[in-house]
mmCIF file of C-alpha atoms in Angstrom:
data_model
loop_
_atom_site.group_PDB
_atom_site.id
_atom_site.type_symbol
_atom_site.label_atom_id
_atom_site.label_comp_id
_atom_site.label_asym_id
_atom_site.label_seq_id
_atom_site.Cartn_x
_atom_site.Cartn_y
_atom_site.Cartn_z
ATOM 1 C CA MET J 1 -70.185 72.474 28.788
ATOM 2 C CA PRO J 2 -66.562 72.478 27.541
ATOM 3 C CA THR J 3 -66.151 72.397 23.775
ATOM 4 C CA ASP J 4 -63.883 69.318 23.852
ATOM 5 C CA ASN J 5 -66.500 67.363 25.846
ATOM 6 C CA ARG J 6 -69.208 68.397 23.378
ATOM 7 C CA ALA J 7 -67.096 67.247 20.440
ATOM 8 C CA LYS J 8 -66.281 63.983 22.215
ATOM 9 C CA GLY J 9 -69.943 63.356 22.994
ATOM 10 C CA THR J 10 -70.995 64.186 19.440
ATOM 11 C CA LEU J 11 -68.509 61.745 17.908
ATOM 12 C CA ILE J 12 -69.353 58.923 20.327
ATOM 13 C CA THR J 13 -73.126 59.385 19.985
ATOM 14 C CA LEU J 14 -72.941 59.743 16.205
ATOM 15 C CA ALA J 15 -70.892 56.545 16.006
ATOM 16 C CA GLY J 16 -73.523 54.748 18.078
ATOM 17 C CA VAL J 17 -76.385 55.980 15.906
ATOM 18 C CA LEU J 18 -74.579 55.010 12.692
ATOM 19 C CA MET J 19 -73.833 51.576 14.160
ATOM 20 C CA PHE J 20 -77.537 51.043 14.827
ATOM 21 C CA ALA J 21 -78.653 52.219 11.362
ATOM 22 C CA PRO J 22 -78.274 48.802 9.623
ATOM 23 C CA ASP J 23 -79.611 46.822 12.589
ATOM 24 C CA ALA J 24 -83.191 46.535 11.295
ATOM 25 C CA LEU J 25 -81.879 45.416 7.911
ATOM 26 C CA LEU J 26 -79.864 42.644 9.599
ATOM 27 C CA VAL J 27 -82.997 41.549 11.468
ATOM 28 C CA ARG J 28 -84.825 41.253 8.148
ATOM 29 C CA LEU J 29 -81.918 39.406 6.496
ATOM 30 C CA THR J 30 -81.625 36.904 9.359
ATOM 31 C CA ALA J 31 -85.272 35.976 8.696
ATOM 32 C CA ILE J 32 -86.029 33.715 11.669
ATOM 33 C CA ASP J 33 -88.748 33.777 14.314
ATOM 34 C CA ALA J 34 -88.608 36.660 16.791
ATOM 35 C CA ALA J 35 -87.969 34.543 19.914
ATOM 36 C CA THR J 36 -84.990 32.755 18.342
ATOM 37 C CA LEU J 37 -83.609 36.050 17.096
ATOM 38 C CA VAL J 38 -83.837 37.747 20.497
ATOM 39 C CA ALA J 39 -82.379 34.716 22.298
ATOM 40 C CA GLY J 40 -79.417 34.423 19.922
ATOM 41 C CA ARG J 41 -78.622 38.110 19.447
ATOM 42 C CA ASP J 42 -79.028 39.134 23.049
ATOM 43 C CA LEU J 43 -77.079 36.206 24.511
ATOM 44 C CA LEU J 44 -74.123 37.103 22.307
ATOM 45 C CA ALA J 45 -74.462 40.862 22.759
ATOM 46 C CA GLY J 46 -74.989 40.635 26.529
ATOM 47 C CA ALA J 47 -71.871 38.515 26.981
ATOM 48 C CA ILE J 48 -69.823 40.997 24.947
ATOM 49 C CA VAL J 49 -71.150 44.057 26.817
ATOM 50 C CA LEU J 50 -70.372 42.477 30.198
ATOM 51 C CA ALA J 51 -66.930 41.383 28.973
ATOM 52 C CA TRP J 52 -66.267 45.003 27.936
ATOM 53 C CA CYS J 53 -67.442 46.198 31.372
ATOM 54 C CA SER J 54 -65.080 43.742 33.036
ATOM 55 C CA TRP J 55 -62.176 44.991 30.926
ATOM 56 C CA ALA J 56 -63.058 48.672 31.446
ATOM 57 C CA SER J 57 -63.345 48.216 35.230
ATOM 58 C CA GLY J 58 -60.103 46.264 35.559
ATOM 59 C CA GLY J 59 -61.791 42.937 36.237
ATOM 60 C CA ARG J 60 -64.242 44.331 38.804
ATOM 61 C CA LEU J 61 -67.400 43.239 36.975
ATOM 62 C CA ALA J 62 -68.946 41.683 40.092
ATOM 63 C CA HIS J 63 -68.511 44.974 41.947
ATOM 64 C CA GLU J 64 -69.987 46.915 38.998
ATOM 65 C CA LEU J 65 -73.065 44.686 38.951
ATOM 66 C CA ALA J 66 -73.473 44.826 42.732
ATOM 67 C CA SER J 67 -73.346 48.640 42.677
ATOM 68 C CA LEU J 68 -76.332 48.866 40.326
ATOM 69 C CA SER J 69 -78.848 48.686 43.184
ATOM 70 C CA ARG J 70 -82.576 48.411 42.492
ATOM 71 C CA TRP J 71 -82.514 51.267 39.963
ATOM 72 C CA GLY J 72 -79.829 49.560 37.919
ATOM 73 C CA LEU J 73 -81.896 46.385 37.977
ATOM 74 C CA ALA J 74 -84.884 48.422 36.798
ATOM 75 C CA VAL J 75 -82.815 49.672 33.836
ATOM 76 C CA ALA J 76 -81.787 46.069 33.115
ATOM 77 C CA VAL J 77 -85.446 44.944 33.060
ATOM 78 C CA LEU J 78 -86.349 47.862 30.800
ATOM 79 C CA GLN J 79 -83.473 46.986 28.455
ATOM 80 C CA ALA J 80 -84.748 43.399 28.305
ATOM 81 C CA LEU J 81 -88.223 44.667 27.404
ATOM 82 C CA ASN J 82 -86.672 47.063 24.879
ATOM 83 C CA SER J 83 -84.870 44.215 23.089
ATOM 84 C CA ILE J 84 -87.948 42.008 22.999
ATOM 85 C CA LEU J 85 -90.354 44.743 21.910
ATOM 86 C CA PHE J 86 -88.040 45.986 19.142
ATOM 87 C CA ILE J 87 -87.652 42.597 17.475
ATOM 88 C CA PHE J 88 -91.318 41.636 17.873
ATOM 89 C CA SER J 89 -92.447 45.016 16.509
ATOM 90 C CA LEU J 90 -90.393 44.372 13.361
ATOM 91 C CA GLN J 91 -92.168 41.022 12.992
ATOM 92 C CA HIS J 92 -95.558 42.770 12.870
ATOM 93 C CA THR J 93 -94.950 46.041 11.027
ATOM 94 C CA THR J 94 -92.600 47.645 8.521
ATOM 95 C CA VAL J 95 -89.129 48.853 9.505
ATOM 96 C CA ALA J 96 -90.166 52.421 8.694
ATOM 97 C CA ASN J 97 -93.205 52.242 10.981
ATOM 98 C CA ALA J 98 -91.222 50.698 13.845
ATOM 99 C CA LEU J 99 -88.321 53.162 13.706
ATOM 100 C CA LEU J 100 -90.426 56.262 13.118
ATOM 101 C CA VAL J 101 -92.812 55.437 15.960
ATOM 102 C CA PHE J 102 -89.801 54.611 18.139
ATOM 103 C CA SER J 103 -88.254 58.000 17.332
ATOM 104 C CA THR J 104 -90.857 59.637 19.605
ATOM 105 C CA ALA J 105 -88.876 58.382 22.639
ATOM 106 C CA PRO J 106 -87.307 61.836 23.362
ATOM 107 C CA LEU J 107 -90.757 63.434 23.579
ATOM 108 C CA LEU J 108 -92.066 60.613 25.756
ATOM 109 C CA THR J 109 -89.038 61.179 27.997
ATOM 110 C CA ALA J 110 -89.998 64.849 28.271
ATOM 111 C CA VAL J 111 -93.561 63.921 29.289
ATOM 112 C CA LEU J 112 -92.276 61.470 31.902
ATOM 113 C CA ALA J 113 -89.823 64.065 33.211
ATOM 114 C CA TRP J 114 -92.777 66.420 33.624
ATOM 115 C CA THR J 115 -94.958 63.860 35.398
ATOM 116 C CA VAL J 116 -92.338 61.948 37.417
ATOM 117 C CA LEU J 117 -89.507 64.427 37.992
ATOM 118 C CA ARG J 118 -91.765 67.508 38.028
ATOM 119 C CA GLU J 119 -89.574 69.171 35.406
ATOM 120 C CA GLY J 120 -91.268 72.015 33.581
ATOM 121 C CA LEU J 121 -91.883 71.711 29.852
ATOM 122 C CA PRO J 122 -91.558 74.730 27.558
ATOM 123 C CA ALA J 123 -94.328 75.579 25.130
ATOM 124 C CA SER J 124 -92.166 74.380 22.227
ATOM 125 C CA THR J 125 -92.095 70.852 23.696
ATOM 126 C CA TRP J 126 -95.867 70.752 24.144
ATOM 127 C CA ALA J 127 -96.256 71.909 20.533
ATOM 128 C CA ALA J 128 -93.835 69.202 19.374
ATOM 129 C CA ILE J 129 -95.767 66.549 21.311
ATOM 130 C CA ALA J 130 -99.043 67.658 19.710
ATOM 131 C CA ALA J 131 -97.583 67.735 16.197
ATOM 132 C CA SER J 132 -95.875 64.342 16.637
ATOM 133 C CA SER J 133 -99.193 62.886 17.760
ATOM 134 C CA VAL J 134 -100.625 63.962 14.408
ATOM 135 C CA GLY J 135 -97.745 62.201 12.651
ATOM 136 C CA LEU J 136 -98.331 59.039 14.688
ATOM 137 C CA ALA J 137 -102.041 59.151 13.827
ATOM 138 C CA VAL J 138 -101.213 59.349 10.114
ATOM 139 C CA ILE J 139 -98.853 56.356 10.379
ATOM 140 C CA VAL J 140 -101.368 54.265 12.323
ATOM 141 C CA SER J 141 -104.151 55.170 9.885
ATOM 142 C CA GLY J 142 -102.086 53.573 7.138
ATOM 143 C CA SER J 143 -101.458 50.487 9.301
ATOM 144 C CA ILE J 144 -105.096 49.686 10.041
ATOM 145 C CA GLY J 145 -105.862 48.237 6.633
ATOM 146 C CA ALA J 146 -102.394 46.684 6.273
ATOM 147 C CA GLY J 147 -102.556 44.786 9.569
ATOM 148 C CA HIS J 148 -99.621 46.619 11.148
ATOM 149 C CA VAL J 149 -101.415 48.083 14.165
ATOM 150 C CA LEU J 150 -99.961 45.496 16.600
ATOM 151 C CA GLY J 151 -96.445 46.195 15.371
ATOM 152 C CA ASP J 152 -96.969 49.946 15.711
ATOM 153 C CA ALA J 153 -98.262 49.459 19.268
ATOM 154 C CA LEU J 154 -95.210 47.356 20.157
ATOM 155 C CA ALA J 155 -92.930 50.052 18.705
ATOM 156 C CA LEU J 156 -94.667 52.698 20.831
ATOM 157 C CA ALA J 157 -94.273 50.486 23.917
ATOM 158 C CA ASN J 158 -90.613 50.120 22.942
ATOM 159 C CA ALA J 159 -90.233 53.911 22.877
ATOM 160 C CA LEU J 160 -91.874 54.089 26.306
ATOM 161 C CA THR J 161 -89.420 51.584 27.834
ATOM 162 C CA VAL J 162 -86.508 53.601 26.474
ATOM 163 C CA ALA J 163 -88.016 56.822 27.847
ATOM 164 C CA LEU J 164 -88.378 55.218 31.282
ATOM 165 C CA SER J 165 -84.731 54.132 31.126
ATOM 166 C CA TYR J 166 -83.658 57.691 30.324
ATOM 167 C CA ILE J 167 -85.576 58.985 33.354
ATOM 168 C CA ILE J 168 -83.893 56.522 35.725
ATOM 169 C CA ILE J 169 -80.451 57.166 34.245
ATOM 170 C CA ARG J 170 -81.010 60.928 34.561
ATOM 171 C CA ARG J 171 -81.856 60.583 38.266
ATOM 172 C CA HIS J 172 -78.877 58.292 38.951
ATOM 173 C CA ARG J 173 -76.077 59.792 36.889
ATOM 174 C CA ASP J 174 -73.486 58.732 39.471
ATOM 175 C CA VAL J 175 -73.964 55.043 38.587
ATOM 176 C CA SER J 176 -72.714 53.613 35.292
ATOM 177 C CA MET J 177 -75.626 51.830 33.622
ATOM 178 C CA VAL J 178 -73.587 50.018 30.952
ATOM 179 C CA PRO J 179 -73.457 46.814 33.078
ATOM 180 C CA ALA J 180 -77.244 47.088 33.446
ATOM 181 C CA MET J 181 -77.557 47.090 29.658
ATOM 182 C CA GLY J 182 -75.510 43.883 29.418
ATOM 183 C CA LEU J 183 -77.540 42.261 32.185
ATOM 184 C CA GLY J 184 -80.759 43.298 30.450
ATOM 185 C CA LEU J 185 -79.654 41.685 27.202
ATOM 186 C CA LEU J 186 -79.021 38.395 29.013
ATOM 187 C CA MET J 187 -82.441 38.687 30.689
ATOM 188 C CA ALA J 188 -84.090 39.070 27.278
ATOM 189 C CA ALA J 189 -82.259 35.990 26.006
ATOM 190 C CA ALA J 190 -83.322 33.953 29.052
ATOM 191 C CA VAL J 191 -86.979 35.001 28.751
ATOM 192 C CA THR J 192 -87.297 34.242 25.031
ATOM 193 C CA ALA J 193 -85.132 31.091 24.848
ATOM 194 C CA PRO J 194 -87.938 28.698 25.968
ATOM 195 C CA PHE J 195 -90.212 30.029 23.223
ATOM 196 C CA ALA J 196 -87.638 29.993 20.403
ATOM 197 C CA GLY J 197 -88.216 27.727 17.416
ATOM 198 C CA TYR J 198 -84.484 27.177 16.704
ATOM 199 C CA PRO J 199 -84.999 26.552 12.976
ATOM 200 C CA PRO J 200 -82.145 25.321 10.784
ATOM 201 C CA MET J 201 -80.176 28.318 9.509
ATOM 202 C CA SER J 202 -78.011 28.895 6.461
ATOM 203 C CA SER J 203 -74.447 30.180 6.722
ATOM 204 C CA MET J 204 -75.616 33.644 5.662
ATOM 205 C CA GLN J 205 -78.282 33.702 8.376
ATOM 206 C CA TRP J 206 -75.612 32.822 10.942
ATOM 207 C CA LEU J 207 -73.448 35.604 9.540
ATOM 208 C CA TRP J 208 -76.207 38.228 9.850
ATOM 209 C CA LEU J 209 -77.028 37.011 13.362
ATOM 210 C CA GLY J 210 -73.353 37.174 14.344
ATOM 211 C CA ILE J 211 -72.866 40.684 12.985
ATOM 212 C CA GLY J 212 -76.049 41.948 14.630
ATOM 213 C CA GLY J 213 -75.503 40.329 18.033
ATOM 214 C CA GLY J 214 -71.713 40.303 18.119
ATOM 215 C CA VAL J 215 -70.877 43.714 16.677
ATOM 216 C CA ILE J 216 -73.743 46.139 16.058
ATOM 217 C CA LEU J 217 -75.896 45.652 19.165
ATOM 218 C CA PRO J 218 -73.151 45.663 21.840
ATOM 219 C CA ALA J 219 -71.049 48.402 20.229
ATOM 220 C CA ALA J 220 -74.021 50.698 19.605
ATOM 221 C CA LEU J 221 -75.421 50.221 23.121
ATOM 222 C CA ILE J 222 -72.066 50.993 24.751
ATOM 223 C CA LEU J 223 -71.534 54.088 22.591
ATOM 224 C CA LEU J 224 -75.090 55.381 23.094
ATOM 225 C CA THR J 225 -74.822 54.897 26.868
ATOM 226 C CA ILE J 226 -71.496 56.762 27.107
ATOM 227 C CA GLY J 227 -71.892 59.519 24.476
ATOM 228 C CA PRO J 228 -74.966 61.329 25.860
ATOM 229 C CA ARG J 229 -73.109 62.000 29.128
ATOM 230 C CA TYR J 230 -71.224 64.744 27.281
ATOM 231 C CA LEU J 231 -74.095 66.171 25.221
ATOM 232 C CA PRO J 232 -77.270 68.157 25.924
ATOM 233 C CA ALA J 233 -80.469 66.173 25.349
ATOM 234 C CA PRO J 234 -81.482 68.195 22.228
ATOM 235 C CA GLU J 235 -78.255 67.278 20.443
ATOM 236 C CA VAL J 236 -78.703 63.607 21.325
ATOM 237 C CA ALA J 237 -82.251 63.735 19.941
ATOM 238 C CA MET J 238 -81.090 65.346 16.679
ATOM 239 C CA LEU J 239 -78.397 62.724 16.138
ATOM 240 C CA SER J 240 -80.806 59.888 16.985
ATOM 241 C CA LEU J 241 -83.100 60.954 14.139
ATOM 242 C CA MET J 242 -80.520 59.599 11.690
ATOM 243 C CA GLU J 243 -81.455 56.031 12.643
ATOM 244 C CA ALA J 244 -85.143 56.693 11.943
ATOM 245 C CA VAL J 245 -84.196 57.928 8.455
ATOM 246 C CA LEU J 246 -81.285 55.651 7.503
ATOM 247 C CA GLY J 247 -82.766 52.378 8.840
ATOM 248 C CA PRO J 248 -85.899 52.337 6.653
ATOM 249 C CA LEU J 249 -83.914 53.695 3.692
ATOM 250 C CA LEU J 250 -81.430 50.792 3.839
ATOM 251 C CA VAL J 251 -84.262 48.234 4.044
ATOM 252 C CA TRP J 252 -86.046 49.962 1.156
ATOM 253 C CA LEU J 253 -82.915 49.941 -1.011
ATOM 254 C CA VAL J 254 -81.828 46.368 -0.217
ATOM 255 C CA LEU J 255 -85.117 44.521 0.257
ATOM 256 C CA ALA J 256 -87.566 46.880 -1.512
ATOM 257 C CA GLU J 257 -89.758 47.095 1.607
ATOM 258 C CA HIS J 258 -91.829 50.132 0.686
ATOM 259 C CA PRO J 259 -93.038 51.944 3.825
ATOM 260 C CA GLY J 260 -96.250 53.251 2.245
ATOM 261 C CA LEU J 261 -97.345 56.795 1.524
ATOM 262 C CA ARG J 262 -99.002 57.417 4.890
ATOM 263 C CA THR J 263 -95.924 56.193 6.747
ATOM 264 C CA ILE J 264 -93.767 58.522 4.650
ATOM 265 C CA ALA J 265 -96.146 61.430 5.328
ATOM 266 C CA GLY J 266 -96.555 60.722 9.054
ATOM 267 C CA GLY J 267 -92.870 59.952 9.457
ATOM 268 C CA GLY J 268 -91.966 63.155 7.667
ATOM 269 C CA ILE J 269 -94.082 65.098 10.159
ATOM 270 C CA ILE J 270 -92.397 63.385 13.132
ATOM 271 C CA VAL J 271 -88.843 63.806 11.829
ATOM 272 C CA LEU J 272 -89.406 67.464 10.927
ATOM 273 C CA VAL J 273 -91.046 68.217 14.282
ATOM 274 C CA LEU J 274 -88.314 66.485 16.279
ATOM 275 C CA PHE J 275 -85.594 68.213 14.280
ATOM 276 C CA LEU J 276 -87.133 71.666 14.733
ATOM 277 C CA HIS J 277 -87.808 71.025 18.420
ATOM 278 C CA SER J 278 -84.232 69.869 19.013
ATOM 279 C CA ALA J 279 -82.867 72.852 17.067
ATOM 280 C CA VAL J 280 -84.944 75.289 19.155
ATOM 281 C CA ARG J 281 -83.878 73.638 22.411
ATOM 282 C CA LEU J 282 -80.248 73.573 21.316
ATOM 283 C CA TRP J 283 -80.319 77.252 20.329
ATOM 284 C CA SER J 284 -81.934 78.095 23.683
ATOM 285 C CA ASP J 285 -79.357 76.060 25.633
ATOM 286 C CA ARG J 286 -76.451 77.686 23.830
ATOM 287 C CA GLU J 287 -77.940 81.146 24.414
ATOM 288 C CA VAL J 288 -78.091 80.393 28.141
ATOM 289 C CA GLU J 289 -74.494 79.130 28.071
ATOM 290 C CA ALA J 290 -73.355 82.277 26.233
ATOM 291 C CA LYS J 291 -75.032 84.505 28.818
ATOM 292 C CA ALA J 292 -73.450 82.511 31.658
ATOM 293 C CA ARG J 293 -69.994 82.855 30.079
ATOM 294 C CA ALA J 294 -70.553 86.599 29.618
ATOM 295 C CA VAL J 295 -71.480 86.963 33.300
ATOM 296 C CA GLU J 296 -68.385 84.996 34.330
ATOM 297 C CA ALA J 297 -66.145 87.120 32.104
ATOM 298 C CA LEU J 298 -67.656 90.317 33.537
ATOM 299 C CA ALA J 299 -67.119 89.036 37.080
ATOM 300 C CA GLU J 300 -63.464 88.307 36.313
ATOM 301 C CA ARG J 301 -62.902 91.798 34.903
ATOM 302 C CA HIS J 302 -64.732 93.500 37.751
ATOM 303 C CA PRO J 303 -64.307 91.332 40.845
ATOM 304 C CA ILE J 304 -66.320 92.263 43.900
ATOM 305 C CA ALA J 305 -63.995 93.427 46.669
#
């Protein structure tokens, strides 16, 4: 992979991760029922994402949506589920639990790639899956007495929907899935709107809702859909860990939402395992690239007649 593409992908993906970092805090600050929050945020964000797609395609949004086919529609449905599950998980567990459980999405993607795409998994990935399962067990053990088990389960389901999206996107790289993300956001808004309570909101609540749905959600989704095209999966996974660390930290600092000792311990296991796994995979990928470049250089110096 060319160095300039790697740098471009790193900057775009990092920007997307940093954009998402305060999202959970904004959800807490908005402080309204989950259905109203999803309906409001996703309606605004979906309209902005599709407007960006229209601008980027030169006004050919209808063609972009038509070219999605059934797989693009599947990604849209999964994005709708992702939006709903994320917000509802935050209503039933701590931010730390939700984001740390969600951070297992790269490993779930690896398992799905093994089962669905028949891609082989190295021993390091199986070890990471086993160790992360221990971390998840520690987190859930702390949630049983605190009544957070439902929220943890929703966060795990959220990670699974994202993993499924990654699998589809990997198999259909030739189709841009950004319009599918926008369509999925609008689907989530349509599904939750009939169940929303629409409570009266203060000016600050409207502000937090506007920032979350009008800036953070659409910008982060666009960046995180584009950036990984230029990066190996291990690097994407390493950068994504920042959200799992920064999100709970911001909520802890601003709202004093303490994650609990077992969440800290279990989350520490997951973050460390994912970091080490990504580092090993990245080192392995770069070693393969270095060998390939050496073979190419040797072939250029000694061409076969």
